[in-house]
Tab-separated table of C-alpha atoms in Angstrom:
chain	number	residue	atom	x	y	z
A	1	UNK	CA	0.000	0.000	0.000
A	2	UNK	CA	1.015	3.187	-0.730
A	3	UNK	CA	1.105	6.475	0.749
A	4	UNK	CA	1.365	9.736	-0.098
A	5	UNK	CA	1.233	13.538	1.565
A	6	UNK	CA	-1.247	16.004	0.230
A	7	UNK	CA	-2.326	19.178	1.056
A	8	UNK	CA	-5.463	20.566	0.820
A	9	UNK	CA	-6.300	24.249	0.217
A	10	UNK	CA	-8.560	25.860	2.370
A	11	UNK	CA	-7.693	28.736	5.364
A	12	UNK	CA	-5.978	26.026	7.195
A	13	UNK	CA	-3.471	23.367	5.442
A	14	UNK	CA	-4.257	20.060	6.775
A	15	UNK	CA	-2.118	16.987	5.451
A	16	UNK	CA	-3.327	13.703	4.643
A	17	UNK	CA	-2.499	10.007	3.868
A	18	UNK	CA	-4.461	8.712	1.999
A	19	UNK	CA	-4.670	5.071	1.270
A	20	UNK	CA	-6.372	2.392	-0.738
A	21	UNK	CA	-9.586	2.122	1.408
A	22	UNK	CA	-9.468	5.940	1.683
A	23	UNK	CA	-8.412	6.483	5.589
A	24	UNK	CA	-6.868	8.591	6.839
A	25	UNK	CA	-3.178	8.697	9.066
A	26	UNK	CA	-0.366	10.563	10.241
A	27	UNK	CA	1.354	12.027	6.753
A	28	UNK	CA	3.979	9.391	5.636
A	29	UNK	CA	6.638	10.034	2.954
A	30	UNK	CA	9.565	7.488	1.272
A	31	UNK	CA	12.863	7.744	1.049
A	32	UNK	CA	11.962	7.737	-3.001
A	33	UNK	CA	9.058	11.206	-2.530
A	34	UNK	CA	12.303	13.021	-0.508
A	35	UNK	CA	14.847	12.344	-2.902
A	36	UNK	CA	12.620	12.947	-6.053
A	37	UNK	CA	11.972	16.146	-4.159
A	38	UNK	CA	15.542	16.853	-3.562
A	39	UNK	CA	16.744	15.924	-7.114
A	40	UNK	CA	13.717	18.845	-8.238
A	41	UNK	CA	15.455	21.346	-5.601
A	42	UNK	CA	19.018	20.504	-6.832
A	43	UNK	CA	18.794	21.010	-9.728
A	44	UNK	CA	17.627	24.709	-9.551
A	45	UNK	CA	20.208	25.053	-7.070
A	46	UNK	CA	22.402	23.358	-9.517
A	47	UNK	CA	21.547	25.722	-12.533
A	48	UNK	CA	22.016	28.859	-10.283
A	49	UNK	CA	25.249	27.522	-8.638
A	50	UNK	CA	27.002	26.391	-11.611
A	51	UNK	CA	25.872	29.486	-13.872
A	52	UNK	CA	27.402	32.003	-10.500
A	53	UNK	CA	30.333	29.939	-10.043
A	54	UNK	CA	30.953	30.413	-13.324
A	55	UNK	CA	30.139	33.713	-14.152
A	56	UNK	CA	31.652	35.216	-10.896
A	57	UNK	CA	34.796	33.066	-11.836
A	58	UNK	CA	35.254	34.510	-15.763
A	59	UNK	CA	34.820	37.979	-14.350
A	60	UNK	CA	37.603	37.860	-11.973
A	61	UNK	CA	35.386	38.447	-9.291
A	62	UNK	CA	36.317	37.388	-5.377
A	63	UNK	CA	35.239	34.763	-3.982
A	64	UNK	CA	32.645	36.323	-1.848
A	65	UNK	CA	30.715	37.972	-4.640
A	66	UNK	CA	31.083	34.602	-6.665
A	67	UNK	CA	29.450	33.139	-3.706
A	68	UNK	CA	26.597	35.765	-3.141
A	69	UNK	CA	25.921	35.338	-7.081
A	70	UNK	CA	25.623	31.705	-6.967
A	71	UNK	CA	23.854	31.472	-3.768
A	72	UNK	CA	21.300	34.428	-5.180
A	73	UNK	CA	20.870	32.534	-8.337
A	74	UNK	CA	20.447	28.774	-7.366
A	75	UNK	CA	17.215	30.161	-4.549
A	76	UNK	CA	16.310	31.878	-8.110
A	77	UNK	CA	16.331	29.145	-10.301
A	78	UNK	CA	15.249	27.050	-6.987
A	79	UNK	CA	11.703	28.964	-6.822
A	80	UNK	CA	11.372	29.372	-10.591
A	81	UNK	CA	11.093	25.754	-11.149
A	82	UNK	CA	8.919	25.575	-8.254
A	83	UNK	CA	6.829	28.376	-9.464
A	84	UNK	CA	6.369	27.197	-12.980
A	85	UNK	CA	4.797	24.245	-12.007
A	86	UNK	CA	2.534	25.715	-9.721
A	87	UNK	CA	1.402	28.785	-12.528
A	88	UNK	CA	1.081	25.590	-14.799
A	89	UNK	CA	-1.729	24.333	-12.358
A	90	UNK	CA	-3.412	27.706	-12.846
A	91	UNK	CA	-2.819	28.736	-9.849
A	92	UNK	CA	-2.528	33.324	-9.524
A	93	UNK	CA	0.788	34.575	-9.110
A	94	UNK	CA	1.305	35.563	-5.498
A	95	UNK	CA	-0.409	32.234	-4.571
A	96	UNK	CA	2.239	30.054	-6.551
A	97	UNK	CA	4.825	32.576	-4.553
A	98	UNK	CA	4.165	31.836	-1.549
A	99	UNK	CA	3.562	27.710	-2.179
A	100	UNK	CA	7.314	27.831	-3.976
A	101	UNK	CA	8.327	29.734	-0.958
A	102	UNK	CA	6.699	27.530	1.158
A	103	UNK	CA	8.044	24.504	-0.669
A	104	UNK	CA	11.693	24.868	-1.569
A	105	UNK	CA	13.123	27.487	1.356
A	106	UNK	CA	14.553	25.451	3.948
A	107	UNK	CA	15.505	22.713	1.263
A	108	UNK	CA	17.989	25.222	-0.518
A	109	UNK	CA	18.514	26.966	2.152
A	110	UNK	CA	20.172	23.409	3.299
A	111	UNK	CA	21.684	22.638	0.216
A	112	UNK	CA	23.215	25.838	-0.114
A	113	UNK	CA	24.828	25.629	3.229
A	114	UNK	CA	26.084	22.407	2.504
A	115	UNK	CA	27.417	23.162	-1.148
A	116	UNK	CA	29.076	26.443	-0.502
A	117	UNK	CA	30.273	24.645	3.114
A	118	UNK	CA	32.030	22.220	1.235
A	119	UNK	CA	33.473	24.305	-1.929
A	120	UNK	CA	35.231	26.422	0.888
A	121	UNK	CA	36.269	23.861	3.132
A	122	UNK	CA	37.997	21.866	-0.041
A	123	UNK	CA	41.811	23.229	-0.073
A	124	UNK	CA	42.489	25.662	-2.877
A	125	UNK	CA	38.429	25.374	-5.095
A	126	UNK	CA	37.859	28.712	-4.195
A	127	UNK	CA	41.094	29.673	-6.393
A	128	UNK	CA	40.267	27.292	-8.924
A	129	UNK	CA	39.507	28.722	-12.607
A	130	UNK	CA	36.966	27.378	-15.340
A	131	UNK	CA	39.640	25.556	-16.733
A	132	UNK	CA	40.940	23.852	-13.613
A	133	UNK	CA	39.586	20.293	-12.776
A	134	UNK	CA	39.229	20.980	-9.162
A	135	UNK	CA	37.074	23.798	-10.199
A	136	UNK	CA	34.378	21.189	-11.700
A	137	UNK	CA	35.290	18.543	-9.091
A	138	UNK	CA	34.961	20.351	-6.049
A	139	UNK	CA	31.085	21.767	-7.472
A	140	UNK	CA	30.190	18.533	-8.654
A	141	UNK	CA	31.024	16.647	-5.480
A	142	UNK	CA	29.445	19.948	-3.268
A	143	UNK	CA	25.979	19.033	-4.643
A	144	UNK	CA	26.189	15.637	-4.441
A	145	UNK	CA	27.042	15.895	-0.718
A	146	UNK	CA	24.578	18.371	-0.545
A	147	UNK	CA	21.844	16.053	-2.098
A	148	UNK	CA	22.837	13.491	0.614
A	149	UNK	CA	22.198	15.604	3.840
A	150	UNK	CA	19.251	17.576	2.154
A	151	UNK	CA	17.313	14.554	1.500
A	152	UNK	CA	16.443	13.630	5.201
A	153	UNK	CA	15.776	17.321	5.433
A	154	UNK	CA	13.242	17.113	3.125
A	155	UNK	CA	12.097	13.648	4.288
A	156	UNK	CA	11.130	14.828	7.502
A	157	UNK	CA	9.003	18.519	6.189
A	158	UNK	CA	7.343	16.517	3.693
A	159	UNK	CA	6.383	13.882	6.201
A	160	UNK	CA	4.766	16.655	8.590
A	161	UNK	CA	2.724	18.387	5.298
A	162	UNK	CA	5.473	20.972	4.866
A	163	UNK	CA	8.147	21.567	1.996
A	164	UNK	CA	7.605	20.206	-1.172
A	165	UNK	CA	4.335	18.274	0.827
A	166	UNK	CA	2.823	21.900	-0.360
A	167	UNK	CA	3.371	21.368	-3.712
A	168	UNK	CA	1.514	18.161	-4.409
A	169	UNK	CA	-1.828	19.634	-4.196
A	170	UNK	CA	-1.282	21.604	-7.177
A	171	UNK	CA	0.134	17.919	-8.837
A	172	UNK	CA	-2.109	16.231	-10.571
């Protein structure tokens, strides 16, 4: 039997499992719904990151306005993919705000922390250049580390109707 979290619209959200013979429980969420819901947060995060990394990088920029310019760009790209699927639903603008907000802060918040944790932890990837291996390496393993601790993050908010447990309402 399977379960899954969704929550229902009206002035109060209430989350519900629902199963085969239509009870109702405590919300319940896999290991599969967090990391699905993850992999959809990483890889705005991964667009922004990559793309301010990079950008900051071929500028000549520092390494903390590199940083702000990634982190800036992977919540943007983080909420936009949230948000277009949500409009897509026909849900009004603000609305679709505040469920992406709702739905993908704490999970790049997380993954941000982790990623940029990691890229300036690593010896020498903040001086690496576009060219540089370690400049590739040290991004591509700092989101795959960050996928690993975000998931149980967003294991546990989607398992109390919160995080991406927002968005499925507007999934059909």
């Amino acid at each position: 039997m399977q379960h899954e979290a969704h929550a229902h619209a009206d002035t109060h959200t209430h989350t519900h499992t629902h199963t085969h013979a239509g009870h109702h429980g405590p919300a319940v969420t896999t290991w599969s719904v967090a990391a699905r819901a993850t992999l959809h947060c990483l890889t705005g995060c991964a667009i922004g990151e990559v793309l301010g990394m990079a950008v900051g990088t071929a500028l000549g920029w520092g390494n903390l306005p590199t940083m702000i310019l990634a982190i800036v760009l992977a919540f943007f790209f983080g909420y936009s993919l949230t948000l277009r699927g949500v409009l897509k639903a026909g849900v009004d603008f603000r609305t679709a705000f505040r469920v992406a907000l709702a739905a993908d802060t704490l999970s790049i918040a997380v993954m941000e922390l982790i990623d940029n944790g990691v890229i300036v932890l690593w010896p020498d990837a903040m001086d690496a250049q576009l060219d540089d291996l370690l400049f590739w390496g040290s991004l591509l393993i700092s989101l795959v580390v960050a996928f690993v601790v975000t998931t149980p993050v967003n294991k546990w908010t989607i398992g109390r109707g919160k995080g991406h447990a927002v968005v499925h309402q507007y999934h059909h």
